[in-house]
Amino acid sequence: MKKVRLATVWLDGCSGCHMSLLDMDEAILAVAKKVDVVYGPLVDAQEFPKAVDVTLVEGAVSSQDDLEKIRTIRLRSKLVVALGDCAVTGNVPAMRNPLLTRKMLERIYIDGVQQTPGVPHEGVPALLRMAVPVHEVVKVDLEVPGCPPPAKSILFVLSELLEGRMPDLSSKVKFG
Ligand code: SF4
């Protein structure tokens, strides 16, 4: 049987959604038999591959780097799943949105900093003016709320998708 090509991506998130994904315990073994994990934090692949069946996206879109990544992901994925409240609503990363980006960075990196104050510019992606949910940038096929979504909900989502069904999450997930 042809395996489903699965990718997982971590944009502006805390990794909690990926931790919840791994928290499926032994059920992950049954999932693993049906998928090839072709990209993700646990896979040694530098470039997002082509012809991905399902991509789980953790985190909001907060930087230029996130923006380019999610556009590539959309082009190369049949199904894009926003996993967790940050990807679905912006959640924690979007808390900075009412602030001016420059002022926020100065507050963090300069105000009251004793040693080598200065906003880093080299080797870090430029922040977008606002952190936004994934659906504001690209089409999302499924949104899975939760901070993080419980492991059993992620298992349900994957099990349904692997059977070729779009999961009905109406009674299975909640925000927060
Ligand atoms: S939804 Fe919650 S657990 Fe997931 S990345 Fe955001 S803050 Fe972390």
JSON list of C-alpha atoms and ligand atoms in Angstrom, two decimals:
[
{"chain": "A", "resi": 1, "resn": "MET", "atom": "CA", "xyz": [0.00, 0.00, 0.00]},
{"chain": "A", "resi": 2, "resn": "LYS", "atom": "CA", "xyz": [1.30, 3.44, -0.93]},
{"chain": "A", "resi": 3, "resn": "LYS", "atom": "CA", "xyz": [2.23, 5.43, 2.14]},
{"chain": "A", "resi": 4, "resn": "VAL", "atom": "CA", "xyz": [0.90, 8.91, 2.77]},
{"chain": "A", "resi": 5, "resn": "ARG", "atom": "CA", "xyz": [3.60, 11.57, 2.52]},
{"chain": "A", "resi": 6, "resn": "LEU", "atom": "CA", "xyz": [3.28, 13.54, 5.76]},
{"chain": "A", "resi": 7, "resn": "ALA", "atom": "CA", "xyz": [5.09, 16.74, 6.69]},
{"chain": "A", "resi": 8, "resn": "THR", "atom": "CA", "xyz": [4.99, 18.72, 9.91]},
{"chain": "A", "resi": 9, "resn": "VAL", "atom": "CA", "xyz": [6.09, 22.33, 10.15]},
{"chain": "A", "resi": 10, "resn": "TRP", "atom": "CA", "xyz": [6.85, 24.61, 13.06]},
{"chain": "A", "resi": 11, "resn": "LEU", "atom": "CA", "xyz": [6.37, 28.31, 12.33]},
{"chain": "A", "resi": 12, "resn": "ASP", "atom": "CA", "xyz": [5.89, 30.79, 15.22]},
{"chain": "A", "resi": 13, "resn": "GLY", "atom": "CA", "xyz": [4.86, 28.33, 17.89]},
{"chain": "A", "resi": 14, "resn": "CYS", "atom": "CA", "xyz": [6.28, 26.99, 21.13]},
{"chain": "A", "resi": 15, "resn": "SER", "atom": "CA", "xyz": [6.63, 23.34, 19.95]},
{"chain": "A", "resi": 16, "resn": "GLY", "atom": "CA", "xyz": [3.77, 22.35, 22.26]},
{"chain": "A", "resi": 17, "resn": "CYS", "atom": "CA", "xyz": [1.66, 21.18, 19.32]},
{"chain": "A", "resi": 18, "resn": "HIS", "atom": "CA", "xyz": [4.49, 18.94, 18.14]},
{"chain": "A", "resi": 19, "resn": "MET", "atom": "CA", "xyz": [4.88, 17.63, 21.68]},
{"chain": "A", "resi": 20, "resn": "SER", "atom": "CA", "xyz": [1.18, 16.76, 21.67]},
{"chain": "A", "resi": 21, "resn": "LEU", "atom": "CA", "xyz": [1.64, 15.00, 18.33]},
{"chain": "A", "resi": 22, "resn": "LEU", "atom": "CA", "xyz": [4.35, 12.83, 19.89]},
{"chain": "A", "resi": 23, "resn": "ASP", "atom": "CA", "xyz": [2.17, 12.28, 22.95]},
{"chain": "A", "resi": 24, "resn": "MET", "atom": "CA", "xyz": [0.06, 9.71, 21.08]},
{"chain": "A", "resi": 25, "resn": "ASP", "atom": "CA", "xyz": [2.17, 7.04, 22.78]},
{"chain": "A", "resi": 26, "resn": "GLU", "atom": "CA", "xyz": [2.00, 3.63, 21.11]},
{"chain": "A", "resi": 27, "resn": "ALA", "atom": "CA", "xyz": [-0.76, 4.76, 18.72]},
{"chain": "A", "resi": 28, "resn": "ILE", "atom": "CA", "xyz": [1.96, 6.62, 16.84]},
{"chain": "A", "resi": 29, "resn": "LEU", "atom": "CA", "xyz": [3.32, 3.23, 15.72]},
{"chain": "A", "resi": 30, "resn": "ALA", "atom": "CA", "xyz": [0.10, 2.44, 13.84]},
{"chain": "A", "resi": 31, "resn": "VAL", "atom": "CA", "xyz": [0.22, 5.87, 12.20]},
{"chain": "A", "resi": 32, "resn": "ALA", "atom": "CA", "xyz": [3.90, 5.42, 11.36]},
{"chain": "A", "resi": 33, "resn": "LYS", "atom": "CA", "xyz": [3.11, 2.26, 9.38]},
{"chain": "A", "resi": 34, "resn": "LYS", "atom": "CA", "xyz": [0.91, 4.28, 7.04]},
{"chain": "A", "resi": 35, "resn": "VAL", "atom": "CA", "xyz": [3.00, 7.41, 6.54]},
{"chain": "A", "resi": 36, "resn": "ASP", "atom": "CA", "xyz": [6.36, 8.56, 5.30]},
{"chain": "A", "resi": 37, "resn": "VAL", "atom": "CA", "xyz": [7.38, 11.58, 7.34]},
{"chain": "A", "resi": 38, "resn": "VAL", "atom": "CA", "xyz": [9.11, 13.57, 4.62]},
{"chain": "A", "resi": 39, "resn": "TYR", "atom": "CA", "xyz": [9.71, 16.83, 6.48]},
{"chain": "A", "resi": 40, "resn": "GLY", "atom": "CA", "xyz": [9.58, 18.17, 10.03]},
{"chain": "A", "resi": 41, "resn": "PRO", "atom": "CA", "xyz": [11.63, 19.09, 13.09]},
{"chain": "A", "resi": 42, "resn": "LEU", "atom": "CA", "xyz": [12.53, 15.43, 13.58]},
{"chain": "A", "resi": 43, "resn": "VAL", "atom": "CA", "xyz": [13.52, 14.83, 9.94]},
{"chain": "A", "resi": 44, "resn": "ASP", "atom": "CA", "xyz": [16.85, 15.75, 8.45]},
{"chain": "A", "resi": 45, "resn": "ALA", "atom": "CA", "xyz": [15.51, 17.47, 5.32]},
{"chain": "A", "resi": 46, "resn": "GLN", "atom": "CA", "xyz": [16.61, 21.00, 4.53]},
{"chain": "A", "resi": 47, "resn": "GLU", "atom": "CA", "xyz": [14.12, 21.83, 1.81]},
{"chain": "A", "resi": 48, "resn": "PHE", "atom": "CA", "xyz": [10.37, 21.34, 1.93]},
{"chain": "A", "resi": 49, "resn": "PRO", "atom": "CA", "xyz": [9.73, 18.48, -0.53]},
{"chain": "A", "resi": 50, "resn": "LYS", "atom": "CA", "xyz": [7.34, 18.34, -3.45]},
{"chain": "A", "resi": 51, "resn": "ALA", "atom": "CA", "xyz": [4.17, 16.22, -3.66]},
{"chain": "A", "resi": 52, "resn": "VAL", "atom": "CA", "xyz": [3.35, 16.12, 0.05]},
{"chain": "A", "resi": 53, "resn": "ASP", "atom": "CA", "xyz": [-0.07, 14.64, 0.86]},
{"chain": "A", "resi": 54, "resn": "VAL", "atom": "CA", "xyz": [-0.68, 16.19, 4.29]},
{"chain": "A", "resi": 55, "resn": "THR", "atom": "CA", "xyz": [1.16, 19.00, 6.09]},
{"chain": "A", "resi": 56, "resn": "LEU", "atom": "CA", "xyz": [0.47, 19.80, 9.73]},
{"chain": "A", "resi": 57, "resn": "VAL", "atom": "CA", "xyz": [1.36, 23.43, 10.49]},
{"chain": "A", "resi": 58, "resn": "GLU", "atom": "CA", "xyz": [2.07, 24.57, 14.03]},
{"chain": "A", "resi": 59, "resn": "GLY", "atom": "CA", "xyz": [2.36, 28.27, 14.80]},
{"chain": "A", "resi": 60, "resn": "ALA", "atom": "CA", "xyz": [1.36, 31.63, 13.40]},
{"chain": "A", "resi": 61, "resn": "VAL", "atom": "CA", "xyz": [2.93, 33.36, 10.42]},
{"chain": "A", "resi": 62, "resn": "SER", "atom": "CA", "xyz": [5.13, 36.00, 12.05]},
{"chain": "A", "resi": 63, "resn": "SER", "atom": "CA", "xyz": [8.20, 36.56, 9.93]},
{"chain": "A", "resi": 64, "resn": "GLN", "atom": "CA", "xyz": [9.22, 36.93, 6.31]},
{"chain": "A", "resi": 65, "resn": "ASP", "atom": "CA", "xyz": [10.72, 33.48, 6.61]},
{"chain": "A", "resi": 66, "resn": "ASP", "atom": "CA", "xyz": [7.38, 32.01, 7.82]},
{"chain": "A", "resi": 67, "resn": "LEU", "atom": "CA", "xyz": [5.60, 33.72, 4.95]},
{"chain": "A", "resi": 68, "resn": "GLU", "atom": "CA", "xyz": [7.86, 32.27, 2.27]},
{"chain": "A", "resi": 69, "resn": "LYS", "atom": "CA", "xyz": [7.77, 28.86, 3.94]},
{"chain": "A", "resi": 70, "resn": "ILE", "atom": "CA", "xyz": [3.97, 28.65, 4.15]},
{"chain": "A", "resi": 71, "resn": "ARG", "atom": "CA", "xyz": [3.56, 29.74, 0.53]},
{"chain": "A", "resi": 72, "resn": "THR", "atom": "CA", "xyz": [5.93, 26.97, -0.60]},
{"chain": "A", "resi": 73, "resn": "ILE", "atom": "CA", "xyz": [4.15, 24.50, 1.67]},
{"chain": "A", "resi": 74, "resn": "ARG", "atom": "CA", "xyz": [0.80, 25.39, 0.13]},
{"chain": "A", "resi": 75, "resn": "LEU", "atom": "CA", "xyz": [2.11, 24.92, -3.38]},
{"chain": "A", "resi": 76, "resn": "ARG", "atom": "CA", "xyz": [3.59, 21.53, -2.53]},
{"chain": "A", "resi": 77, "resn": "SER", "atom": "CA", "xyz": [0.90, 20.05, -0.24]},
{"chain": "A", "resi": 78, "resn": "LYS", "atom": "CA", "xyz": [-2.44, 18.51, -1.14]},
{"chain": "A", "resi": 79, "resn": "LEU", "atom": "CA", "xyz": [-3.85, 19.19, 2.33]},
{"chain": "A", "resi": 80, "resn": "VAL", "atom": "CA", "xyz": [-2.73, 21.89, 4.76]},
{"chain": "A", "resi": 81, "resn": "VAL", "atom": "CA", "xyz": [-3.87, 21.44, 8.36]},
{"chain": "A", "resi": 82, "resn": "ALA", "atom": "CA", "xyz": [-3.56, 24.35, 10.80]},
{"chain": "A", "resi": 83, "resn": "LEU", "atom": "CA", "xyz": [-2.64, 22.59, 14.04]},
{"chain": "A", "resi": 84, "resn": "GLY", "atom": "CA", "xyz": [-3.29, 24.45, 17.29]},
{"chain": "A", "resi": 85, "resn": "ASP", "atom": "CA", "xyz": [-4.57, 27.88, 18.28]},
{"chain": "A", "resi": 86, "resn": "CYS", "atom": "CA", "xyz": [-1.49, 29.79, 17.08]},
{"chain": "A", "resi": 87, "resn": "ALA", "atom": "CA", "xyz": [-1.96, 28.45, 13.56]},
{"chain": "A", "resi": 88, "resn": "VAL", "atom": "CA", "xyz": [-5.76, 28.84, 13.70]},
{"chain": "A", "resi": 89, "resn": "THR", "atom": "CA", "xyz": [-6.13, 32.28, 15.32]},
{"chain": "A", "resi": 90, "resn": "GLY", "atom": "CA", "xyz": [-2.65, 33.74, 15.90]},
{"chain": "A", "resi": 91, "resn": "ASN", "atom": "CA", "xyz": [-3.04, 33.12, 19.66]},
{"chain": "A", "resi": 92, "resn": "VAL", "atom": "CA", "xyz": [0.12, 33.89, 21.68]},
{"chain": "A", "resi": 93, "resn": "PRO", "atom": "CA", "xyz": [2.32, 35.23, 18.83]},
{"chain": "A", "resi": 94, "resn": "ALA", "atom": "CA", "xyz": [-0.47, 37.66, 17.89]},
{"chain": "A", "resi": 95, "resn": "MET", "atom": "CA", "xyz": [-0.36, 39.26, 21.34]},
{"chain": "A", "resi": 96, "resn": "ARG", "atom": "CA", "xyz": [2.34, 41.55, 19.99]},
{"chain": "A", "resi": 97, "resn": "ASN", "atom": "CA", "xyz": [0.08, 42.89, 17.23]},
{"chain": "A", "resi": 98, "resn": "PRO", "atom": "CA", "xyz": [-1.17, 46.01, 19.07]},
{"chain": "A", "resi": 99, "resn": "LEU", "atom": "CA", "xyz": [2.45, 47.10, 19.61]},
{"chain": "A", "resi": 100, "resn": "LEU", "atom": "CA", "xyz": [4.71, 48.77, 17.10]},
{"chain": "A", "resi": 101, "resn": "THR", "atom": "CA", "xyz": [7.30, 46.20, 16.07]},
{"chain": "A", "resi": 102, "resn": "ARG", "atom": "CA", "xyz": [10.24, 48.61, 16.42]},
{"chain": "A", "resi": 103, "resn": "LYS", "atom": "CA", "xyz": [9.15, 49.72, 19.91]},
{"chain": "A", "resi": 104, "resn": "MET", "atom": "CA", "xyz": [8.66, 46.13, 21.01]},
{"chain": "A", "resi": 105, "resn": "LEU", "atom": "CA", "xyz": [12.11, 45.08, 19.82]},
{"chain": "A", "resi": 106, "resn": "GLU", "atom": "CA", "xyz": [13.71, 48.09, 21.51]},
{"chain": "A", "resi": 107, "resn": "ARG", "atom": "CA", "xyz": [11.91, 47.27, 24.74]},
{"chain": "A", "resi": 108, "resn": "ILE", "atom": "CA", "xyz": [13.22, 43.69, 24.63]},
{"chain": "A", "resi": 109, "resn": "TYR", "atom": "CA", "xyz": [16.74, 44.22, 23.35]},
{"chain": "A", "resi": 110, "resn": "ILE", "atom": "CA", "xyz": [17.72, 47.75, 24.41]},
{"chain": "A", "resi": 111, "resn": "ASP", "atom": "CA", "xyz": [15.71, 49.26, 27.28]},
{"chain": "A", "resi": 112, "resn": "GLY", "atom": "CA", "xyz": [17.37, 48.35, 30.54]},
{"chain": "A", "resi": 113, "resn": "VAL", "atom": "CA", "xyz": [19.80, 45.90, 28.91]},
{"chain": "A", "resi": 114, "resn": "GLN", "atom": "CA", "xyz": [23.19, 46.23, 30.61]},
{"chain": "A", "resi": 115, "resn": "GLN", "atom": "CA", "xyz": [25.45, 44.33, 28.24]},
{"chain": "A", "resi": 116, "resn": "THR", "atom": "CA", "xyz": [25.62, 44.86, 24.45]},
{"chain": "A", "resi": 117, "resn": "PRO", "atom": "CA", "xyz": [22.16, 46.33, 23.93]},
{"chain": "A", "resi": 118, "resn": "GLY", "atom": "CA", "xyz": [21.00, 46.27, 20.31]},
{"chain": "A", "resi": 119, "resn": "VAL", "atom": "CA", "xyz": [18.28, 44.75, 18.17]},
{"chain": "A", "resi": 120, "resn": "PRO", "atom": "CA", "xyz": [19.70, 41.76, 16.28]},
{"chain": "A", "resi": 121, "resn": "HIS", "atom": "CA", "xyz": [19.45, 42.05, 12.50]},
{"chain": "A", "resi": 122, "resn": "GLU", "atom": "CA", "xyz": [21.87, 39.49, 11.11]},
{"chain": "A", "resi": 123, "resn": "GLY", "atom": "CA", "xyz": [20.90, 35.84, 10.91]},
{"chain": "A", "resi": 124, "resn": "VAL", "atom": "CA", "xyz": [17.34, 36.43, 12.08]},
{"chain": "A", "resi": 125, "resn": "PRO", "atom": "CA", "xyz": [14.29, 36.67, 9.81]},
{"chain": "A", "resi": 126, "resn": "ALA", "atom": "CA", "xyz": [12.58, 40.05, 9.63]},
{"chain": "A", "resi": 127, "resn": "LEU", "atom": "CA", "xyz": [9.33, 40.19, 11.59]},
{"chain": "A", "resi": 128, "resn": "LEU", "atom": "CA", "xyz": [6.11, 40.94, 9.76]},
{"chain": "A", "resi": 129, "resn": "ARG", "atom": "CA", "xyz": [4.13, 43.89, 11.11]},
{"chain": "A", "resi": 130, "resn": "MET", "atom": "CA", "xyz": [1.67, 41.41, 12.62]},
{"chain": "A", "resi": 131, "resn": "ALA", "atom": "CA", "xyz": [1.60, 37.73, 13.48]},
{"chain": "A", "resi": 132, "resn": "VAL", "atom": "CA", "xyz": [-1.34, 36.21, 11.61]},
{"chain": "A", "resi": 133, "resn": "PRO", "atom": "CA", "xyz": [-3.12, 32.85, 11.46]},
{"chain": "A", "resi": 134, "resn": "VAL", "atom": "CA", "xyz": [-2.22, 30.57, 8.58]},
{"chain": "A", "resi": 135, "resn": "HIS", "atom": "CA", "xyz": [-5.60, 31.00, 6.83]},
{"chain": "A", "resi": 136, "resn": "GLU", "atom": "CA", "xyz": [-4.91, 34.71, 6.37]},
{"chain": "A", "resi": 137, "resn": "VAL", "atom": "CA", "xyz": [-2.01, 33.88, 4.08]},
{"chain": "A", "resi": 138, "resn": "VAL", "atom": "CA", "xyz": [-2.89, 30.65, 2.30]},
{"chain": "A", "resi": 139, "resn": "LYS", "atom": "CA", "xyz": [-5.89, 28.35, 1.90]},
{"chain": "A", "resi": 140, "resn": "VAL", "atom": "CA", "xyz": [-6.21, 25.98, 4.84]},
{"chain": "A", "resi": 141, "resn": "ASP", "atom": "CA", "xyz": [-8.07, 22.70, 4.42]},
{"chain": "A", "resi": 142, "resn": "LEU", "atom": "CA", "xyz": [-8.64, 21.89, 8.07]},
{"chain": "A", "resi": 143, "resn": "GLU", "atom": "CA", "xyz": [-8.27, 23.78, 11.36]},
{"chain": "A", "resi": 144, "resn": "VAL", "atom": "CA", "xyz": [-7.61, 21.90, 14.58]},
{"chain": "A", "resi": 145, "resn": "PRO", "atom": "CA", "xyz": [-7.94, 24.25, 17.58]},
{"chain": "A", "resi": 146, "resn": "GLY", "atom": "CA", "xyz": [-6.42, 23.69, 21.02]},
{"chain": "A", "resi": 147, "resn": "CYS", "atom": "CA", "xyz": [-3.38, 24.94, 22.87]},
{"chain": "A", "resi": 148, "resn": "PRO", "atom": "CA", "xyz": [-2.20, 22.38, 22.19]},
{"chain": "A", "resi": 149, "resn": "PRO", "atom": "CA", "xyz": [-4.82, 20.11, 20.62]},
{"chain": "A", "resi": 150, "resn": "PRO", "atom": "CA", "xyz": [-4.97, 16.92, 22.72]},
{"chain": "A", "resi": 151, "resn": "ALA", "atom": "CA", "xyz": [-3.02, 13.96, 21.37]},
{"chain": "A", "resi": 152, "resn": "LYS", "atom": "CA", "xyz": [-6.22, 11.96, 20.94]},
{"chain": "A", "resi": 153, "resn": "SER", "atom": "CA", "xyz": [-7.68, 14.68, 18.72]},
{"chain": "A", "resi": 154, "resn": "ILE", "atom": "CA", "xyz": [-4.55, 14.75, 16.57]},
{"chain": "A", "resi": 155, "resn": "LEU", "atom": "CA", "xyz": [-4.70, 10.96, 16.34]},
{"chain": "A", "resi": 156, "resn": "PHE", "atom": "CA", "xyz": [-8.35, 11.18, 15.24]},
{"chain": "A", "resi": 157, "resn": "VAL", "atom": "CA", "xyz": [-7.46, 13.79, 12.60]},
{"chain": "A", "resi": 158, "resn": "LEU", "atom": "CA", "xyz": [-4.60, 11.72, 11.22]},
{"chain": "A", "resi": 159, "resn": "SER", "atom": "CA", "xyz": [-6.58, 8.47, 11.30]},
{"chain": "A", "resi": 160, "resn": "GLU", "atom": "CA", "xyz": [-9.43, 10.02, 9.35]},
{"chain": "A", "resi": 161, "resn": "LEU", "atom": "CA", "xyz": [-7.15, 11.71, 6.83]},
{"chain": "A", "resi": 162, "resn": "LEU", "atom": "CA", "xyz": [-5.23, 8.48, 6.31]},
{"chain": "A", "resi": 163, "resn": "GLU", "atom": "CA", "xyz": [-8.53, 6.77, 5.50]},
{"chain": "A", "resi": 164, "resn": "GLY", "atom": "CA", "xyz": [-9.26, 9.48, 2.96]},
{"chain": "A", "resi": 165, "resn": "ARG", "atom": "CA", "xyz": [-11.97, 11.17, 5.04]},
{"chain": "A", "resi": 166, "resn": "MET", "atom": "CA", "xyz": [-12.16, 14.78, 6.16]},
{"chain": "A", "resi": 167, "resn": "PRO", "atom": "CA", "xyz": [-12.51, 14.61, 9.97]},
{"chain": "A", "resi": 168, "resn": "ASP", "atom": "CA", "xyz": [-15.61, 16.04, 11.62]},
{"chain": "A", "resi": 169, "resn": "LEU", "atom": "CA", "xyz": [-14.15, 17.92, 14.60]},
{"chain": "A", "resi": 170, "resn": "SER", "atom": "CA", "xyz": [-17.35, 19.55, 15.81]},
{"chain": "A", "resi": 171, "resn": "SER", "atom": "CA", "xyz": [-17.42, 17.74, 19.17]},
{"chain": "A", "resi": 172, "resn": "LYS", "atom": "CA", "xyz": [-13.76, 16.81, 19.46]},
{"chain": "A", "resi": 173, "resn": "VAL", "atom": "CA", "xyz": [-11.77, 20.03, 19.87]},
{"chain": "A", "resi": 174, "resn": "LYS", "atom": "CA", "xyz": [-11.99, 23.38, 21.62]},
{"chain": "A", "resi": 175, "resn": "PHE", "atom": "CA", "xyz": [-9.89, 26.51, 21.78]},
{"chain": "A", "resi": 176, "resn": "GLY", "atom": "CA", "xyz": [-7.43, 26.98, 24.61]},
{"chain": "B", "resi": 1, "resn": "SF4", "atom": "S1", "xyz": [-1.17, 26.48, 20.09]},
{"chain": "B", "resi": 1, "resn": "SF4", "atom": "FE1", "xyz": [-0.35, 26.52, 22.18]},
{"chain": "B", "resi": 1, "resn": "SF4", "atom": "S2", "xyz": [0.91, 24.67, 22.29]},
{"chain": "B", "resi": 1, "resn": "SF4", "atom": "FE2", "xyz": [0.58, 25.09, 20.09]},
{"chain": "B", "resi": 1, "resn": "SF4", "atom": "S3", "xyz": [2.32, 26.34, 19.47]},
{"chain": "B", "resi": 1, "resn": "SF4", "atom": "FE3", "xyz": [0.70, 27.77, 20.09]},
{"chain": "B", "resi": 1, "resn": "SF4", "atom": "S4", "xyz": [1.14, 28.22, 22.27]},
{"chain": "B", "resi": 1, "resn": "SF4", "atom": "FE4", "xyz": [2.28, 26.37, 21.72]}
]
